[in-house]
CSV table of C-alpha atoms and ligand atoms in Angstrom, one decimal:
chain,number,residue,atom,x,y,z
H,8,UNK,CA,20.6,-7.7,-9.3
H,9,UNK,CA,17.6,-8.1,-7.3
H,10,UNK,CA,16.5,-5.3,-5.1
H,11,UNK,CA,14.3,-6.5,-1.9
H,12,UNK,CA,12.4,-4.1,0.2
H,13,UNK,CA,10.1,-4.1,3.3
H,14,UNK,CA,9.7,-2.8,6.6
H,15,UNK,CA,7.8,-3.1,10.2
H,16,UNK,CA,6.2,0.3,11.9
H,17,UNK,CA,7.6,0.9,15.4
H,18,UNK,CA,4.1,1.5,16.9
H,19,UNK,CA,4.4,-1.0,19.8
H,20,UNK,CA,5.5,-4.1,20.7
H,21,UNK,CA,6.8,-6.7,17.8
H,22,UNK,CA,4.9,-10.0,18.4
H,23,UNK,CA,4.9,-13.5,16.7
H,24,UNK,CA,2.7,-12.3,13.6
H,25,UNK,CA,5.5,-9.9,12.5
H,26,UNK,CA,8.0,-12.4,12.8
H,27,UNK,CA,6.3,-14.9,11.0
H,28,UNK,CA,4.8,-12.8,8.3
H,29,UNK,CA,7.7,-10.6,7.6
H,30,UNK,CA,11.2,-10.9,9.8
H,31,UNK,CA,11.5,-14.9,9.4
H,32,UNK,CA,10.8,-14.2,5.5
H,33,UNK,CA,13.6,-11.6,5.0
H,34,UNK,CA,15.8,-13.8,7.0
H,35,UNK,CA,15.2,-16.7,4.9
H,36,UNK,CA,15.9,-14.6,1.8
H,37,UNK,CA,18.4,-13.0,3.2
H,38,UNK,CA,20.6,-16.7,3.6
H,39,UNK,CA,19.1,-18.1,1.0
H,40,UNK,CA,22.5,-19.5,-1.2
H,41,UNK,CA,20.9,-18.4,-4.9
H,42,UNK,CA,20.4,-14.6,-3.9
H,43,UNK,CA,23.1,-14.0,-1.8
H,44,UNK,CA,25.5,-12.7,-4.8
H,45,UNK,CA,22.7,-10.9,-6.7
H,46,UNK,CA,20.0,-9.4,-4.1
H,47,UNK,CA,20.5,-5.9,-2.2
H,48,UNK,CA,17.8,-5.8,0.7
H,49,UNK,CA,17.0,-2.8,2.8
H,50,UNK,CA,14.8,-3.5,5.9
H,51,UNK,CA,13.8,-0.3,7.1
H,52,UNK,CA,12.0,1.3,10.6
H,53,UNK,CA,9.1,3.0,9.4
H,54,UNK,CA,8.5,5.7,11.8
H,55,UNK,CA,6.9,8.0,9.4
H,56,UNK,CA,4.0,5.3,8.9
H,57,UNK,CA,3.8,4.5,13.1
H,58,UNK,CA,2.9,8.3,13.1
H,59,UNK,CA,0.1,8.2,11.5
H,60,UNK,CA,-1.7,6.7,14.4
H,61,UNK,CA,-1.2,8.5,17.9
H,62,UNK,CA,1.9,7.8,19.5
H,63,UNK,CA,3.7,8.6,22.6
H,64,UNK,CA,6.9,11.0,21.3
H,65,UNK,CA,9.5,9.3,23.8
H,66,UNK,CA,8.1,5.7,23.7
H,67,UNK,CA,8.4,6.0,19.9
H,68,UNK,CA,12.2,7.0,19.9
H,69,UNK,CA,12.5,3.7,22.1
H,70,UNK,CA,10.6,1.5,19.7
H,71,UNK,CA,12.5,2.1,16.8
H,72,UNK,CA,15.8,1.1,18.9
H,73,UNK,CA,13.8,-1.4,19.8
H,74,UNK,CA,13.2,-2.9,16.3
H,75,UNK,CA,16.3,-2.1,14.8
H,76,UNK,CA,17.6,-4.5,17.4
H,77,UNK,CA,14.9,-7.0,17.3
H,78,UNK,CA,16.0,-7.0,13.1
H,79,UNK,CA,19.7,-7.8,14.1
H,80,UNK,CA,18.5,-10.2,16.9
H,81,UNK,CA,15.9,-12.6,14.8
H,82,UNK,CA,18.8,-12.6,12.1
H,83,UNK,CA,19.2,-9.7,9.6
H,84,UNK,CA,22.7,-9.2,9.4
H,85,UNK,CA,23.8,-5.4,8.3
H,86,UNK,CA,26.9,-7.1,6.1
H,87,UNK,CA,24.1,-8.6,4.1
H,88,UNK,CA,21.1,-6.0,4.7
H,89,UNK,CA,20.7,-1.9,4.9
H,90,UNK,CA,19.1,-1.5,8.1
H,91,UNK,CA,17.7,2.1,8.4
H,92,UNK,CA,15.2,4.2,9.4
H,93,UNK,CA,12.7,5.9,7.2
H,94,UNK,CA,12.4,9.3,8.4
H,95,UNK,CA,16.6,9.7,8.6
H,96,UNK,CA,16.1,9.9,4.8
H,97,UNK,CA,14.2,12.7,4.1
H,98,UNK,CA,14.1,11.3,0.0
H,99,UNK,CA,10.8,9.4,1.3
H,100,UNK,CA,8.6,12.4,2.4
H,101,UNK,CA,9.4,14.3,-0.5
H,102,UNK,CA,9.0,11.9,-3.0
H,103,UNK,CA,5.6,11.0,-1.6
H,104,UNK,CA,4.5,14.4,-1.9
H,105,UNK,CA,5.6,14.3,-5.8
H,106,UNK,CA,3.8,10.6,-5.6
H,107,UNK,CA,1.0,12.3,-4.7
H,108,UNK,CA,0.3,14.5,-7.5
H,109,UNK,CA,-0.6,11.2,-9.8
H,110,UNK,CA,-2.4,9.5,-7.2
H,111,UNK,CA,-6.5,8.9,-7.5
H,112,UNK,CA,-8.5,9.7,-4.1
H,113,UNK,CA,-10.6,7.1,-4.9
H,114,UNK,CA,-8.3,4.6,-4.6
H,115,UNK,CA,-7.3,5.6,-1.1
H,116,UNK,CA,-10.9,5.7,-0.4
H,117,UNK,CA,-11.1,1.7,-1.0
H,118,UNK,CA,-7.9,0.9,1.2
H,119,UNK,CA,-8.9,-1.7,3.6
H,120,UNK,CA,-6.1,-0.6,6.1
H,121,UNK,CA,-7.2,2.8,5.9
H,122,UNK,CA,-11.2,2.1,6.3
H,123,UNK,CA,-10.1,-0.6,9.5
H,124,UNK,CA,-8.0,1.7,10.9
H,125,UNK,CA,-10.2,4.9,10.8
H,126,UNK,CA,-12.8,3.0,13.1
H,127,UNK,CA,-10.1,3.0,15.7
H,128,UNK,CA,-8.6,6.3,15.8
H,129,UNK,CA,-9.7,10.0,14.3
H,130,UNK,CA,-8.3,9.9,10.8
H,131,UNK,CA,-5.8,12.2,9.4
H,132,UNK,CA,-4.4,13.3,6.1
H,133,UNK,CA,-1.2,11.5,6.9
H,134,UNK,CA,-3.0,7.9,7.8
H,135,UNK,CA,-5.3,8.6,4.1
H,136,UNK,CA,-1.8,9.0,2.6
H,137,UNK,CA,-0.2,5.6,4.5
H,138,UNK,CA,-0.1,3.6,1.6
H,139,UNK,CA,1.4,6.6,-1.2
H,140,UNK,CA,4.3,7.0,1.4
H,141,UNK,CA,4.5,2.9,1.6
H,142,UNK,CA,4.8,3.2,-2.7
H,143,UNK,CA,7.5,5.8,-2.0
H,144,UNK,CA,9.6,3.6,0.4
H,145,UNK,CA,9.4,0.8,-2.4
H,146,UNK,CA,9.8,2.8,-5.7
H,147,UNK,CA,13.0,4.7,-4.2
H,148,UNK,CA,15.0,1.6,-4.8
H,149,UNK,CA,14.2,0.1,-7.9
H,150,UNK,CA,12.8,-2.6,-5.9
H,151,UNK,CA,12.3,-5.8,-7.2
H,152,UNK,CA,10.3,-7.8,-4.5
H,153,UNK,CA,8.6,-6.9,-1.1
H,154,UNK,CA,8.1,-9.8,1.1
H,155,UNK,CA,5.3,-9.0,3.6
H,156,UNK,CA,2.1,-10.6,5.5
H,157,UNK,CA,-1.3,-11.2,3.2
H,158,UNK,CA,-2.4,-7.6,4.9
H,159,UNK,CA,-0.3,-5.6,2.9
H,160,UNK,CA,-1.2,-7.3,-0.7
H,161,UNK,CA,-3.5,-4.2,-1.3
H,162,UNK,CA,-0.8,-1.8,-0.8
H,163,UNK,CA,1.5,-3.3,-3.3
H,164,UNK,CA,-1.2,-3.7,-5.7
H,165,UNK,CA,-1.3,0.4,-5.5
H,166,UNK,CA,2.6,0.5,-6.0
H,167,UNK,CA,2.7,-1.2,-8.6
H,168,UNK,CA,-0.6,1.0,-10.1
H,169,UNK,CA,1.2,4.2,-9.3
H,170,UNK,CA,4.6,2.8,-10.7
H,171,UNK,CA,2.9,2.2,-14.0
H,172,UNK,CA,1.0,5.5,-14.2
H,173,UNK,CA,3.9,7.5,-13.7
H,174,UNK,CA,5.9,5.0,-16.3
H,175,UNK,CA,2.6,6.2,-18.6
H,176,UNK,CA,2.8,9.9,-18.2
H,177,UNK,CA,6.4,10.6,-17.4
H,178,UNK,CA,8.3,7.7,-19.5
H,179,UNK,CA,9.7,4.5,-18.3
H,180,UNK,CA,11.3,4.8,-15.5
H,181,UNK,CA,10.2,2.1,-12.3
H,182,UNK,CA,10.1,-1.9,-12.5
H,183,UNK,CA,6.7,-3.2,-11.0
H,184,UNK,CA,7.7,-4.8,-7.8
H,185,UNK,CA,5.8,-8.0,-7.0
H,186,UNK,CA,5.0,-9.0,-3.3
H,187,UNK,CA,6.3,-12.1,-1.7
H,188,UNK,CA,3.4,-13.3,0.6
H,189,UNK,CA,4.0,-16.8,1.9
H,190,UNK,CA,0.8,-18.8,1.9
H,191,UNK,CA,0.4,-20.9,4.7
H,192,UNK,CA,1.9,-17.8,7.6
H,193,UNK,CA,0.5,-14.9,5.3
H,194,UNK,CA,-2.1,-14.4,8.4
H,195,UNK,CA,-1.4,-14.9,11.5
H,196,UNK,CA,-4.4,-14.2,13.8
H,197,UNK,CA,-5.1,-12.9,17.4
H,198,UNK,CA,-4.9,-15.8,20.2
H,199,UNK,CA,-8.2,-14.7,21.4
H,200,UNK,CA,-9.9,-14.1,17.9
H,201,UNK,CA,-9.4,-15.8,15.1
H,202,UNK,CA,-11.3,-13.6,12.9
H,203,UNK,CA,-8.9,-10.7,13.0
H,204,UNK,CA,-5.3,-10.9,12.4
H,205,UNK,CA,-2.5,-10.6,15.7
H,206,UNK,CA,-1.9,-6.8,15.8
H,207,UNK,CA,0.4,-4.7,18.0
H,208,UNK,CA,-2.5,-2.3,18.5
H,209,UNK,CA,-4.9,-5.2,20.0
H,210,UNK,CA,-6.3,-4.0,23.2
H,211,UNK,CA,-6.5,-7.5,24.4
H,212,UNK,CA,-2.8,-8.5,25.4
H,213,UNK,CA,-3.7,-12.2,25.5
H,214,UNK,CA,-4.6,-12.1,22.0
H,215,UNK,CA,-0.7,-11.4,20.7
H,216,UNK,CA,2.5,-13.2,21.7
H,217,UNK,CA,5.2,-10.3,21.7
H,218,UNK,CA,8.8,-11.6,20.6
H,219,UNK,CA,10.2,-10.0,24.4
H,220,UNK,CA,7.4,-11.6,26.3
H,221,UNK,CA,8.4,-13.6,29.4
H,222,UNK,CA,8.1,-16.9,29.9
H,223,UNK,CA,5.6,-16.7,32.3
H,224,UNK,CA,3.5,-14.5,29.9
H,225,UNK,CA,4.0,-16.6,27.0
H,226,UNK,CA,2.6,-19.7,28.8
H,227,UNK,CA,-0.5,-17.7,30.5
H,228,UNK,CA,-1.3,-16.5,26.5
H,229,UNK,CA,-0.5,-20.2,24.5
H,230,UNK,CA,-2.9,-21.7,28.1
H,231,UNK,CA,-5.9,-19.0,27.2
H,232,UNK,CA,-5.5,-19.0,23.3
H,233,UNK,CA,-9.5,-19.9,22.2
H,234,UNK,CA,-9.8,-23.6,20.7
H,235,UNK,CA,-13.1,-24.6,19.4
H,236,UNK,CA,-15.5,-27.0,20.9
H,237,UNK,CA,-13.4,-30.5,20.4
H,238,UNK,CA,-10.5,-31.6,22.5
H,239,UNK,CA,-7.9,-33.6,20.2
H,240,UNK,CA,-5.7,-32.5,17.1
H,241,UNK,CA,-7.7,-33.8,13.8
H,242,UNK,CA,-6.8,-34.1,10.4
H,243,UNK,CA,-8.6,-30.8,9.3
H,244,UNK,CA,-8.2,-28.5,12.2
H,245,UNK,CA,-10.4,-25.5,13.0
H,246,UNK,CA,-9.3,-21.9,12.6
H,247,UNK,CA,-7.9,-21.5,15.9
H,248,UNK,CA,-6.5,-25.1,16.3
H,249,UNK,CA,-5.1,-24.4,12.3
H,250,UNK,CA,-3.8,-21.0,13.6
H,251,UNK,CA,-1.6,-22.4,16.5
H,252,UNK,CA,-0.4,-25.2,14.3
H,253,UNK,CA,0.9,-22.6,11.5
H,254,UNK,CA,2.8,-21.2,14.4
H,255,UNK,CA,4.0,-24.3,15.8
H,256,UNK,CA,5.1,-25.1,11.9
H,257,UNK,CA,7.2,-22.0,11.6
H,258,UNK,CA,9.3,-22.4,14.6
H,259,UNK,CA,9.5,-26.0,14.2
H,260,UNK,CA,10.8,-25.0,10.8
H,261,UNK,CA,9.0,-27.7,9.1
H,262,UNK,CA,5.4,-27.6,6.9
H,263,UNK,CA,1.9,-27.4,8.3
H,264,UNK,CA,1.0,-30.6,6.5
H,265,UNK,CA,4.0,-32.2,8.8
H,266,UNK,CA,2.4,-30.8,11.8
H,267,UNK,CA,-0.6,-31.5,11.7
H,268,UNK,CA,0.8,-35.4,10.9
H,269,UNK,CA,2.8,-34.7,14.3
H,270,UNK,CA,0.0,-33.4,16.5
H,271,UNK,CA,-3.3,-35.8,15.1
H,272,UNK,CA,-4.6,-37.1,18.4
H,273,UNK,CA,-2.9,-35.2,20.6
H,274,UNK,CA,-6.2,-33.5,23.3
H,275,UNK,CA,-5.9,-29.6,22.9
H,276,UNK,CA,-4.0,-29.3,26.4
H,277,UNK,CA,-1.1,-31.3,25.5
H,278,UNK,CA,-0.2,-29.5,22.4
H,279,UNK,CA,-0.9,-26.1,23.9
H,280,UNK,CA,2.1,-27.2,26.9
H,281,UNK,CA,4.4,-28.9,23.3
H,282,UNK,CA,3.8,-25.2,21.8
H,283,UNK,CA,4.5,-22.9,24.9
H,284,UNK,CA,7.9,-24.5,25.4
H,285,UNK,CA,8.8,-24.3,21.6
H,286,UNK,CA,8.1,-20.6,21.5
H,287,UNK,CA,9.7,-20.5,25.1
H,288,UNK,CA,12.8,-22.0,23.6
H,289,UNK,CA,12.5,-19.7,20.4
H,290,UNK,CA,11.9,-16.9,21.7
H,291,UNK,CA,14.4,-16.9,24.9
H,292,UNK,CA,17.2,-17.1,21.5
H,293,UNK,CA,16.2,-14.1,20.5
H,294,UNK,CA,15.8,-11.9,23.6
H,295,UNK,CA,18.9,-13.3,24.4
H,296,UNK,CA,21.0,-11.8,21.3
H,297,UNK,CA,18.7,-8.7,22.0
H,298,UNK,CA,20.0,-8.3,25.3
H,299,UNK,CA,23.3,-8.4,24.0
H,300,UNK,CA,22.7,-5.8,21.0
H,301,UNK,CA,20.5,-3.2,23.4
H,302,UNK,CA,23.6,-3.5,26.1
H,303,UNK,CA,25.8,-2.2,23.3
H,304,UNK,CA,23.9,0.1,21.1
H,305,UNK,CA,26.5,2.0,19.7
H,306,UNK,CA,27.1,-0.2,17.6
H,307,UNK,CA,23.3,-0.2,16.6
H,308,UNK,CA,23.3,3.3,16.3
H,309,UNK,CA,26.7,2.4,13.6
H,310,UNK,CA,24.5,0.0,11.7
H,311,UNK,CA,21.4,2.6,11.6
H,312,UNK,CA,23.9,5.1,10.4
H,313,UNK,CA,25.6,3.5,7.5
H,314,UNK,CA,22.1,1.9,6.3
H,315,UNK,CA,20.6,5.4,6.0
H,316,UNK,CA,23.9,6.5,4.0
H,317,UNK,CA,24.0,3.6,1.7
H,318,UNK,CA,19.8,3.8,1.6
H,319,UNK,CA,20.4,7.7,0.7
H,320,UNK,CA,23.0,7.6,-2.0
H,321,UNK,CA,20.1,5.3,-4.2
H,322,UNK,CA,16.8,6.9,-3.6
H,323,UNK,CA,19.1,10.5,-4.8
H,324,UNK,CA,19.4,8.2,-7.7
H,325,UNK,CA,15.5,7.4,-8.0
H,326,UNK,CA,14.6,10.7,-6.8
H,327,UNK,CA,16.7,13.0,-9.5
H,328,UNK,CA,15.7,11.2,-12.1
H,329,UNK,CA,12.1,11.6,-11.0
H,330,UNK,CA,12.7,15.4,-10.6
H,331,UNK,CA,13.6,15.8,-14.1
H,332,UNK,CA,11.0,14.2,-15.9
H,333,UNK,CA,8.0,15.9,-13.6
H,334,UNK,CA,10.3,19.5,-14.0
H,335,UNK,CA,10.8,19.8,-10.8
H,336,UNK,CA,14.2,21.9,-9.9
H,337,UNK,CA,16.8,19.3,-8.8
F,29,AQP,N1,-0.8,-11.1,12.1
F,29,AQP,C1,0.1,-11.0,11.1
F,29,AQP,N2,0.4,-12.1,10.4
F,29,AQP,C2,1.3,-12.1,9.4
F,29,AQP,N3,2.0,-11.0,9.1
F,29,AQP,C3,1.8,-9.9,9.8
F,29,AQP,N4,2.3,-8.6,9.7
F,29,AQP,C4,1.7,-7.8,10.7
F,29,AQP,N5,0.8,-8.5,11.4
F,29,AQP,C5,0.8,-9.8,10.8
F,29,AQP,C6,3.3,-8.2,8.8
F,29,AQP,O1,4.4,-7.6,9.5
F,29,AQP,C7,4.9,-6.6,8.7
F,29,AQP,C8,5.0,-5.3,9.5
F,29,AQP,O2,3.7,-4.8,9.8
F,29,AQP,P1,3.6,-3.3,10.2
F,29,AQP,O3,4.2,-3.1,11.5
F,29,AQP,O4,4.0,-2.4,9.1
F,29,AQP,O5,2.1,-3.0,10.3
F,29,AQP,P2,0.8,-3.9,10.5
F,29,AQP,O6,0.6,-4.8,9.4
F,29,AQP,O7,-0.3,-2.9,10.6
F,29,AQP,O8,1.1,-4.6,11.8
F,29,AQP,P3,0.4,-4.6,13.1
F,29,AQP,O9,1.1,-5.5,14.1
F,29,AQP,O10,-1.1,-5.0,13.0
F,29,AQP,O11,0.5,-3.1,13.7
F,29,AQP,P4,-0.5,-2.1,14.0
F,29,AQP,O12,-1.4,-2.7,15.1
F,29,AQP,O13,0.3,-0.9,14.6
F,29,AQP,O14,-1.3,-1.7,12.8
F,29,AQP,C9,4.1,-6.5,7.5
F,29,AQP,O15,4.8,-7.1,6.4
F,29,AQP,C10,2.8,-7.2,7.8
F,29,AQP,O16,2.2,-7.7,6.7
């Protein structure tokens, strides 16, 4: 049995560069025929982690309504996947804290997420400690694989570090989990920057395509994304040509190499107007099942619920264990 684990931080609006580094993954691995029988996969709302930047208390309980919905409308499906929240098990908190105890400052020091992120806002103990609770989320369940974006490489790496200390002081007792970056969408990057990768906490809303953006919005962002200084599709596009071409790849579901076959010639204008109404298309699915989720979400609260329950009764499992061998009162 193969346990998969990953999760998306409530901390503003989902966009493109989610779905393609990390929701479109866990759906594919989710339907994919070998794992099926042998995988359990929890996808979980990380509110914990969103609140280690400053957020607004009542848009926050929104957001992770928000993406539990936007997980069951882009294709998890809760027969198949846990779908819960982080902080309605409390097993992740406390077994940060005991995480803690073995991790090196230093190591946090070098975190690029940490150092990026402590430019932009005042940095607390809680955003210093991001990645330890991230370990936590992913040691709790045995878990095998972690399929993210290239961003979050670093924290696995750490994981995986802290999993094998503990195995070294306390006795064998995690698997090293491995993460599952896809090469050619590991990054997506900002429509307006291609330097920096799309983020929900941009400040420049043409730089991110959100997955419940309106037509009209989508168009205006795909019209102003930044080319370069040529005016046709070549062979071996620029960054910001290469970057809309991943994304027309991934909804057009087929490779990059494909695309770029597809679009060689075509001037700049023409493909921006080809990609505005796939994503127009793709994206109007999936606010469409959203619609129907959000006008319904009693039943959302249901799936929230019993992936919590199932998520709780193995990290108790994890977390006694842990208990024991650090001599900690169970
Ligand atoms: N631009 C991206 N390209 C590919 N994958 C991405 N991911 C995020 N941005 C991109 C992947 O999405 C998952 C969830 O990310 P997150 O919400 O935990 O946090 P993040 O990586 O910090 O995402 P944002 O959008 O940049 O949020 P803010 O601005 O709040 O920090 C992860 O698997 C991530 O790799």
């Amino acid at each position: 049995m193969k346990t998969v684990f990953s999760g998306v931080q409530p901390s503003g609006n989902l966009h493109i560069g989610n779905y393609i580094g990390a929701l479109s993954q866990w759906v594919n691995l989710q339907n994919s025929e070998s794992r099926i029988q042998n995988s359990e996969l929890f996808f979980c709302i990380v509110d914990l982690h969103a609140i280690t930047v400053p957020q607004d208390p009542k848009i926050l309980q929104e957001k992770v309504l928000e993406v539990a919905a936007l997980y069951l409308a882009c294709g998890i499906n809760p027969k198949k996947a846990h779908i819960f929240i982080q902080s309605e098990n409390p097993d992740h908190p406390y077994f940060t804290w005991l995480l803690n105890t073995i991790t090196p400052f230093g190591q946090l020091e070098r975190m690029t997420q940490f150092k990026e992120k402590s430019e932009k806002h005042e940095a607390n103990v809680g955003l210093f400690d991001y990645p330890v609770l991230m370990a936590s989320d992913i040691l709790l369940y045995q878990t095998d694989e972690v399929p993210v974006g290239e961003d979050q490489k670093q924290h696995i790496e750490l994981t995986r570090d802290l999993a094998e200390k503990f195995n070294k002081k306390y006795g064998e007792t995690f698997k090293l989990p491995v993460p599952v970056i896809q090469k050619e969408t590991a990054r997506v990057m900002s429509l307006q920057n291609p330097n920096s990768k799309m983020s929900k906490s941009d400040k420049d809303p043409l730089g991110t395509i959100n997955l419940l953006d309106s037509e009209k919005e989508i168009r205006e962002k795909v019209r102003r994304a930044v080319t370069d200084s040529g005016s046709s599709i070549s062979k071996n596009p620029s960054e910001a040509i290469a970057n809309l071409v991943t994304i027309y790849s991934v909804f057009k579901n087929q490779s990059f190499k494909n695309s770029t076959s597809e679009l060689v010639g075509k001037s700049y204008g023409e493909f921006k107007s080809i990609l505005a109404g796939l994503l127009v298309s793709s994206l109007s699915q999936i606010q469409k099942k959203y619609q129907g989720i959000r006008s319904g979400d009693k039943l959302l609260r249901q799936v929230l619920d019993e992936g919590a329950e199932f998520a709780k009764t193995k990290s108790s499992q994890t977390l006694k264990i842990v208990k024991e061998k650090m001599g900690i009162s169970a």
